C-alpha cells in the first residue's frame, strides 16, 4: 500500500515541510488550512466568519484535487486561538453542513501560523 501526495494551485502552498493532503486507500487526509487566499497568498483578517469560509474553501480545494469533496468529510479538527469564536464557527458550518455534518473537535491553542485565528484539518473519503 502506498500514499499519494496532493498538490493543488487552488489552495495555499505549504508554508513548511508538509503536503497539502495525502490520499491513502479511499481516504483523503488534509493538512491544517488557515485563511490564506491562494490567489494572492495573503491571510484574510478582521472578519472571523470570512476567515472560516476561506479555510473551508481551501480544504475543499485539497479534497477536490484528491477526488473527494468537503461534503465527504468524516472528521474535522478545528483549532482556535480564542474558543469564544466557537459560536461563529457553528454559524458558518451550518452553511456548509446543513444535514449530516461530519464529526468534529474544537480546541483552543495559544498560537497558529501567520497569527491566524483559525486552522482546520480534515479527513474525508473518496466515493
N, C-alpha and C. Protein backbone atom coordinates (compact mmCIF):
# COMPACT_ATOMS: atom_id res chain seq x y z
N UNK A 1 0.83 -1.18 0.00
CA UNK A 1 0.00 0.00 0.00
C UNK A 1 0.88 1.25 0.00
N UNK A 2 0.47 2.22 -0.79
CA UNK A 2 1.24 3.45 -0.84
C UNK A 2 0.32 4.65 -0.71
N UNK A 3 0.92 5.77 -0.48
CA UNK A 3 0.17 7.01 -0.35
C UNK A 3 0.43 7.87 -1.57
N UNK A 4 -0.48 8.80 -1.82
CA UNK A 4 -0.34 9.75 -2.92
C UNK A 4 -0.40 11.16 -2.34
N UNK A 5 0.55 11.99 -2.72
CA UNK A 5 0.60 13.37 -2.25
C UNK A 5 -0.33 14.22 -3.11
N UNK A 6 -1.10 15.08 -2.46
CA UNK A 6 -1.99 16.02 -3.15
C UNK A 6 -1.31 17.37 -3.23
N UNK A 7 -1.31 17.95 -4.44
CA UNK A 7 -0.81 19.31 -4.64
C UNK A 7 -1.79 20.03 -5.56
N UNK A 8 -2.25 21.19 -5.15
CA UNK A 8 -3.16 21.98 -5.97
C UNK A 8 -2.82 23.46 -5.87
N UNK A 9 -3.02 24.16 -6.97
CA UNK A 9 -2.84 25.61 -7.00
C UNK A 9 -4.03 26.33 -6.38
N UNK A 10 -5.13 25.60 -6.14
CA UNK A 10 -6.37 26.21 -5.66
C UNK A 10 -6.44 26.30 -4.13
N UNK A 11 -5.39 25.88 -3.47
CA UNK A 11 -5.26 26.02 -2.02
C UNK A 11 -3.88 26.61 -1.76
N UNK A 12 -3.68 27.23 -0.60
CA UNK A 12 -2.37 27.83 -0.31
C UNK A 12 -1.25 26.79 -0.37
N UNK A 13 -0.10 27.24 -0.86
CA UNK A 13 1.08 26.39 -0.86
C UNK A 13 1.49 26.11 0.58
N UNK A 14 2.11 24.97 0.79
CA UNK A 14 2.60 24.63 2.12
C UNK A 14 3.62 25.66 2.58
N UNK A 15 3.52 26.08 3.83
CA UNK A 15 4.48 27.05 4.38
C UNK A 15 5.48 26.35 5.28
N UNK A 16 5.67 25.07 5.06
CA UNK A 16 6.60 24.27 5.83
C UNK A 16 6.82 22.94 5.13
N UNK A 17 7.40 22.00 5.84
CA UNK A 17 7.68 20.69 5.29
C UNK A 17 6.49 19.77 5.53
N UNK A 18 5.49 19.89 4.65
CA UNK A 18 4.31 19.04 4.70
C UNK A 18 3.60 19.10 3.36
N UNK A 19 2.70 18.17 3.15
CA UNK A 19 1.90 18.14 1.93
C UNK A 19 0.55 18.77 2.22
N UNK A 20 -0.08 19.32 1.19
CA UNK A 20 -1.43 19.87 1.37
C UNK A 20 -2.40 18.77 1.79
N UNK A 21 -2.17 17.59 1.27
CA UNK A 21 -3.01 16.45 1.63
C UNK A 21 -2.37 15.16 1.18
N UNK A 22 -2.93 14.07 1.67
CA UNK A 22 -2.46 12.73 1.34
C UNK A 22 -3.67 11.86 1.04
N UNK A 23 -3.57 11.07 -0.02
CA UNK A 23 -4.58 10.05 -0.30
C UNK A 23 -4.00 8.72 0.16
N UNK A 24 -4.77 7.99 0.93
CA UNK A 24 -4.40 6.63 1.33
C UNK A 24 -5.65 5.77 1.21
N UNK A 25 -5.57 4.78 0.34
CA UNK A 25 -6.71 3.94 0.01
C UNK A 25 -7.87 4.84 -0.42
N UNK A 26 -9.01 4.80 0.25
CA UNK A 26 -10.13 5.64 -0.17
C UNK A 26 -10.33 6.84 0.76
N UNK A 27 -9.26 7.23 1.46
CA UNK A 27 -9.34 8.36 2.39
C UNK A 27 -8.43 9.50 1.94
N UNK A 28 -8.88 10.72 2.21
CA UNK A 28 -8.08 11.92 1.99
C UNK A 28 -7.85 12.57 3.35
N UNK A 29 -6.59 12.82 3.66
CA UNK A 29 -6.19 13.49 4.89
C UNK A 29 -5.62 14.84 4.50
N UNK A 30 -6.20 15.91 5.02
CA UNK A 30 -5.67 17.24 4.69
C UNK A 30 -4.75 17.72 5.80
N UNK A 31 -3.81 18.55 5.41
CA UNK A 31 -3.06 19.30 6.41
C UNK A 31 -3.96 20.42 6.90
N UNK A 32 -3.60 20.99 8.02
CA UNK A 32 -4.38 22.11 8.54
C UNK A 32 -4.34 23.27 7.56
N UNK A 33 -5.48 23.89 7.38
CA UNK A 33 -5.59 25.06 6.50
C UNK A 33 -5.93 26.28 7.35
N UNK A 34 -5.26 27.37 7.04
CA UNK A 34 -5.56 28.65 7.67
C UNK A 34 -6.18 29.55 6.60
N UNK A 35 -6.71 30.71 6.96
CA UNK A 35 -7.44 31.54 5.98
C UNK A 35 -6.55 32.35 5.03
N UNK A 36 -5.74 31.65 4.28
CA UNK A 36 -4.91 32.29 3.27
C UNK A 36 -5.67 32.23 1.94
N UNK A 37 -5.73 33.37 1.26
CA UNK A 37 -6.30 33.40 -0.08
C UNK A 37 -5.22 32.86 -1.02
N UNK A 38 -5.48 31.72 -1.70
CA UNK A 38 -4.44 31.14 -2.55
C UNK A 38 -4.09 31.99 -3.77
N UNK A 39 -4.96 32.92 -4.14
CA UNK A 39 -4.70 33.76 -5.31
C UNK A 39 -3.61 34.80 -5.06
N UNK A 40 -3.57 35.31 -3.81
CA UNK A 40 -2.57 36.35 -3.52
C UNK A 40 -1.64 35.99 -2.36
N UNK A 41 -1.89 34.86 -1.71
CA UNK A 41 -1.03 34.41 -0.61
C UNK A 41 -1.19 35.19 0.68
N UNK A 42 -2.23 36.03 0.74
CA UNK A 42 -2.42 36.86 1.94
C UNK A 42 -3.45 36.25 2.89
N UNK A 43 -3.20 36.47 4.16
CA UNK A 43 -4.10 36.00 5.21
C UNK A 43 -5.33 36.90 5.28
N UNK A 44 -6.50 36.31 5.29
CA UNK A 44 -7.73 37.07 5.50
C UNK A 44 -7.83 37.35 6.99
N UNK A 45 -8.08 38.60 7.33
CA UNK A 45 -8.12 39.01 8.74
C UNK A 45 -9.31 39.92 9.00
N UNK A 46 -9.62 40.10 10.27
CA UNK A 46 -10.58 41.09 10.77
C UNK A 46 -12.04 40.77 10.52
N UNK A 47 -12.36 39.62 9.96
CA UNK A 47 -13.75 39.17 9.82
C UNK A 47 -13.74 37.66 10.02
N UNK A 48 -14.04 37.24 11.26
CA UNK A 48 -13.84 35.83 11.60
C UNK A 48 -14.65 34.89 10.72
N UNK A 49 -15.88 35.23 10.40
CA UNK A 49 -16.68 34.35 9.54
C UNK A 49 -16.05 34.20 8.16
N UNK A 50 -15.54 35.29 7.59
CA UNK A 50 -14.86 35.19 6.29
C UNK A 50 -13.60 34.33 6.40
N UNK A 51 -12.94 34.40 7.53
CA UNK A 51 -11.75 33.57 7.76
C UNK A 51 -12.13 32.09 7.72
N UNK A 52 -13.21 31.73 8.41
CA UNK A 52 -13.65 30.33 8.43
C UNK A 52 -14.10 29.90 7.03
N UNK A 53 -14.83 30.77 6.31
CA UNK A 53 -15.22 30.45 4.94
C UNK A 53 -13.99 30.15 4.08
N UNK A 54 -12.95 30.97 4.19
CA UNK A 54 -11.75 30.75 3.38
C UNK A 54 -11.08 29.44 3.73
N UNK A 55 -11.02 29.12 5.01
CA UNK A 55 -10.43 27.84 5.43
C UNK A 55 -11.20 26.68 4.80
N UNK A 56 -12.52 26.74 4.85
CA UNK A 56 -13.32 25.65 4.28
C UNK A 56 -13.17 25.58 2.76
N UNK A 57 -13.03 26.72 2.09
CA UNK A 57 -12.76 26.72 0.64
C UNK A 57 -11.41 26.07 0.36
N UNK A 58 -10.42 26.38 1.17
CA UNK A 58 -9.10 25.78 1.00
C UNK A 58 -9.15 24.27 1.20
N UNK A 59 -9.85 23.83 2.24
CA UNK A 59 -10.00 22.40 2.47
C UNK A 59 -10.69 21.73 1.29
N UNK A 60 -11.75 22.35 0.78
CA UNK A 60 -12.48 21.77 -0.33
C UNK A 60 -11.59 21.64 -1.57
N UNK A 61 -10.71 22.62 -1.80
CA UNK A 61 -9.79 22.55 -2.94
C UNK A 61 -8.85 21.36 -2.82
N UNK A 62 -8.35 21.11 -1.62
CA UNK A 62 -7.47 19.95 -1.40
C UNK A 62 -8.27 18.67 -1.60
N UNK A 63 -9.46 18.62 -1.01
CA UNK A 63 -10.30 17.43 -1.19
C UNK A 63 -10.58 17.17 -2.67
N UNK A 64 -10.95 18.21 -3.41
CA UNK A 64 -11.28 18.03 -4.84
C UNK A 64 -10.09 17.50 -5.61
N UNK A 65 -8.91 18.03 -5.35
CA UNK A 65 -7.71 17.55 -6.03
C UNK A 65 -7.46 16.08 -5.70
N UNK A 66 -7.91 15.66 -4.52
CA UNK A 66 -7.75 14.26 -4.10
C UNK A 66 -8.91 13.37 -4.49
N UNK A 67 -9.88 13.90 -5.26
CA UNK A 67 -11.00 13.09 -5.71
C UNK A 67 -12.14 13.00 -4.72
N UNK A 68 -12.20 13.92 -3.79
CA UNK A 68 -13.23 13.93 -2.77
C UNK A 68 -13.90 15.31 -2.77
N UNK A 69 -14.55 15.65 -1.68
CA UNK A 69 -15.14 16.98 -1.51
C UNK A 69 -15.38 17.23 -0.03
N UNK A 70 -15.63 18.46 0.30
CA UNK A 70 -15.91 18.82 1.69
C UNK A 70 -17.14 18.07 2.19
N UNK A 71 -18.08 17.80 1.30
CA UNK A 71 -19.29 17.08 1.70
C UNK A 71 -19.01 15.62 2.04
N UNK A 72 -17.84 15.13 1.68
CA UNK A 72 -17.44 13.76 2.02
C UNK A 72 -16.55 13.72 3.26
N UNK A 73 -16.41 14.87 3.93
CA UNK A 73 -15.61 14.91 5.16
C UNK A 73 -16.28 14.07 6.25
N UNK A 74 -15.47 13.30 6.95
CA UNK A 74 -16.00 12.50 8.06
C UNK A 74 -15.53 13.02 9.41
N UNK A 75 -14.42 13.80 9.41
CA UNK A 75 -13.89 14.32 10.67
C UNK A 75 -13.16 15.62 10.41
N UNK A 76 -13.47 16.63 11.21
CA UNK A 76 -12.78 17.91 11.16
C UNK A 76 -12.23 18.22 12.54
N UNK A 77 -11.04 18.78 12.58
CA UNK A 77 -10.48 19.27 13.83
C UNK A 77 -10.25 20.76 13.65
N UNK A 78 -10.86 21.54 14.53
CA UNK A 78 -10.82 23.00 14.47
C UNK A 78 -9.91 23.50 15.59
N UNK A 79 -8.94 24.31 15.21
CA UNK A 79 -8.04 24.93 16.18
C UNK A 79 -8.35 26.42 16.22
N UNK A 80 -8.62 26.94 17.39
CA UNK A 80 -8.98 28.35 17.57
C UNK A 80 -8.03 29.00 18.56
N UNK A 81 -7.65 30.23 18.29
CA UNK A 81 -6.82 30.94 19.27
C UNK A 81 -7.68 31.53 20.39
N UNK A 82 -8.99 31.53 20.19
CA UNK A 82 -9.92 32.00 21.22
C UNK A 82 -11.20 31.19 21.08
N UNK A 83 -11.48 30.36 22.05
CA UNK A 83 -12.64 29.46 21.99
C UNK A 83 -13.96 30.24 21.96
N UNK A 84 -13.92 31.52 22.29
CA UNK A 84 -15.15 32.31 22.24
C UNK A 84 -15.66 32.47 20.80
N UNK A 85 -14.83 32.16 19.81
CA UNK A 85 -15.26 32.19 18.40
C UNK A 85 -16.07 30.97 18.02
N UNK A 86 -16.20 30.01 18.92
CA UNK A 86 -16.88 28.75 18.61
C UNK A 86 -18.29 28.95 18.05
N UNK A 87 -19.12 29.84 18.59
CA UNK A 87 -20.46 30.04 18.00
C UNK A 87 -20.41 30.51 16.55
N UNK A 88 -19.43 31.33 16.21
CA UNK A 88 -19.31 31.79 14.82
C UNK A 88 -18.87 30.65 13.90
N UNK A 89 -18.03 29.77 14.41
CA UNK A 89 -17.66 28.57 13.63
C UNK A 89 -18.93 27.78 13.32
N UNK A 90 -19.77 27.59 14.33
CA UNK A 90 -21.02 26.84 14.12
C UNK A 90 -21.91 27.51 13.08
N UNK A 91 -22.00 28.83 13.11
CA UNK A 91 -22.84 29.54 12.13
C UNK A 91 -22.36 29.27 10.70
N UNK A 92 -21.05 29.35 10.49
CA UNK A 92 -20.50 29.09 9.16
C UNK A 92 -20.68 27.62 8.79
N UNK A 93 -20.43 26.73 9.72
CA UNK A 93 -20.58 25.30 9.44
C UNK A 93 -22.02 24.97 9.04
N UNK A 94 -23.00 25.67 9.60
CA UNK A 94 -24.39 25.42 9.22
C UNK A 94 -24.61 25.66 7.73
N UNK A 95 -23.87 26.61 7.14
CA UNK A 95 -23.97 26.86 5.70
C UNK A 95 -23.41 25.70 4.88
N UNK A 96 -22.32 25.12 5.35
CA UNK A 96 -21.63 24.07 4.60
C UNK A 96 -22.18 22.67 4.90
N UNK A 97 -22.67 22.47 6.10
CA UNK A 97 -23.11 21.14 6.53
C UNK A 97 -24.52 21.21 7.14
N UNK A 98 -25.53 21.57 6.33
CA UNK A 98 -26.88 21.70 6.91
C UNK A 98 -27.49 20.37 7.35
N UNK A 99 -27.02 19.28 6.75
CA UNK A 99 -27.52 17.94 7.09
C UNK A 99 -26.33 17.00 7.27
N UNK A 100 -26.45 16.11 8.21
CA UNK A 100 -25.43 15.07 8.43
C UNK A 100 -24.00 15.63 8.49
N UNK A 101 -23.72 16.55 9.40
CA UNK A 101 -22.38 17.13 9.48
C UNK A 101 -21.35 16.08 9.91
N UNK A 102 -20.08 16.32 9.58
CA UNK A 102 -19.03 15.38 9.99
C UNK A 102 -18.80 15.45 11.50
N UNK A 103 -18.11 14.46 12.01
CA UNK A 103 -17.65 14.52 13.40
C UNK A 103 -16.67 15.69 13.49
N UNK A 104 -16.57 16.27 14.68
CA UNK A 104 -15.72 17.46 14.81
C UNK A 104 -15.20 17.60 16.22
N UNK A 105 -14.00 18.11 16.32
CA UNK A 105 -13.42 18.53 17.60
C UNK A 105 -13.01 19.98 17.45
N UNK A 106 -13.05 20.73 18.53
CA UNK A 106 -12.58 22.11 18.53
C UNK A 106 -11.75 22.32 19.78
N UNK A 107 -10.57 22.89 19.59
CA UNK A 107 -9.67 23.13 20.71
C UNK A 107 -9.10 24.53 20.62
N UNK A 108 -8.84 25.12 21.77
CA UNK A 108 -8.17 26.42 21.82
C UNK A 108 -6.67 26.17 21.90
N UNK A 109 -5.93 26.92 21.10
CA UNK A 109 -4.47 26.83 21.08
C UNK A 109 -3.89 28.22 21.35
N UNK A 110 -2.64 28.26 21.74
CA UNK A 110 -2.04 29.55 22.08
C UNK A 110 -1.67 30.37 20.86
N UNK A 111 -1.37 29.73 19.74
CA UNK A 111 -0.99 30.47 18.53
C UNK A 111 -1.09 29.55 17.32
N UNK A 112 -1.23 30.18 16.15
CA UNK A 112 -1.29 29.45 14.89
C UNK A 112 -0.34 30.13 13.90
N UNK A 113 0.06 29.43 12.82
CA UNK A 113 0.95 30.03 11.84
C UNK A 113 0.41 31.35 11.29
N UNK A 114 1.29 32.27 11.04
CA UNK A 114 0.98 33.59 10.46
C UNK A 114 -0.01 34.39 11.32
N UNK A 115 -0.10 34.06 12.60
CA UNK A 115 -1.03 34.70 13.53
C UNK A 115 -2.50 34.53 13.13
N UNK A 116 -2.80 33.46 12.42
CA UNK A 116 -4.19 33.15 12.08
C UNK A 116 -4.96 32.89 13.36
N UNK A 117 -6.27 33.05 13.28
CA UNK A 117 -7.13 32.79 14.44
C UNK A 117 -7.82 31.45 14.36
N UNK A 118 -7.79 30.82 13.17
CA UNK A 118 -8.46 29.53 12.99
C UNK A 118 -7.64 28.68 12.02
N UNK A 119 -7.59 27.40 12.31
CA UNK A 119 -6.99 26.40 11.43
C UNK A 119 -7.87 25.16 11.52
N UNK A 120 -8.09 24.51 10.38
CA UNK A 120 -8.92 23.30 10.37
C UNK A 120 -8.21 22.25 9.54
N UNK A 121 -8.18 21.02 10.07
CA UNK A 121 -7.71 19.86 9.31
C UNK A 121 -8.87 18.91 9.15
N UNK A 122 -8.79 18.04 8.14
CA UNK A 122 -9.95 17.20 7.85
C UNK A 122 -9.54 15.83 7.32
N UNK A 123 -10.47 14.90 7.46
CA UNK A 123 -10.38 13.58 6.85
C UNK A 123 -11.66 13.35 6.10
N UNK A 124 -11.54 12.91 4.85
CA UNK A 124 -12.71 12.62 4.03
C UNK A 124 -12.51 11.34 3.27
N UNK A 125 -13.55 10.92 2.57
CA UNK A 125 -13.45 9.68 1.80
C UNK A 125 -13.69 9.96 0.32
N UNK A 126 -13.20 9.06 -0.50
CA UNK A 126 -13.37 9.13 -1.94
C UNK A 126 -14.45 8.12 -2.31
N UNK A 127 -15.48 8.61 -3.01
CA UNK A 127 -16.57 7.71 -3.38
C UNK A 127 -16.27 6.97 -4.64
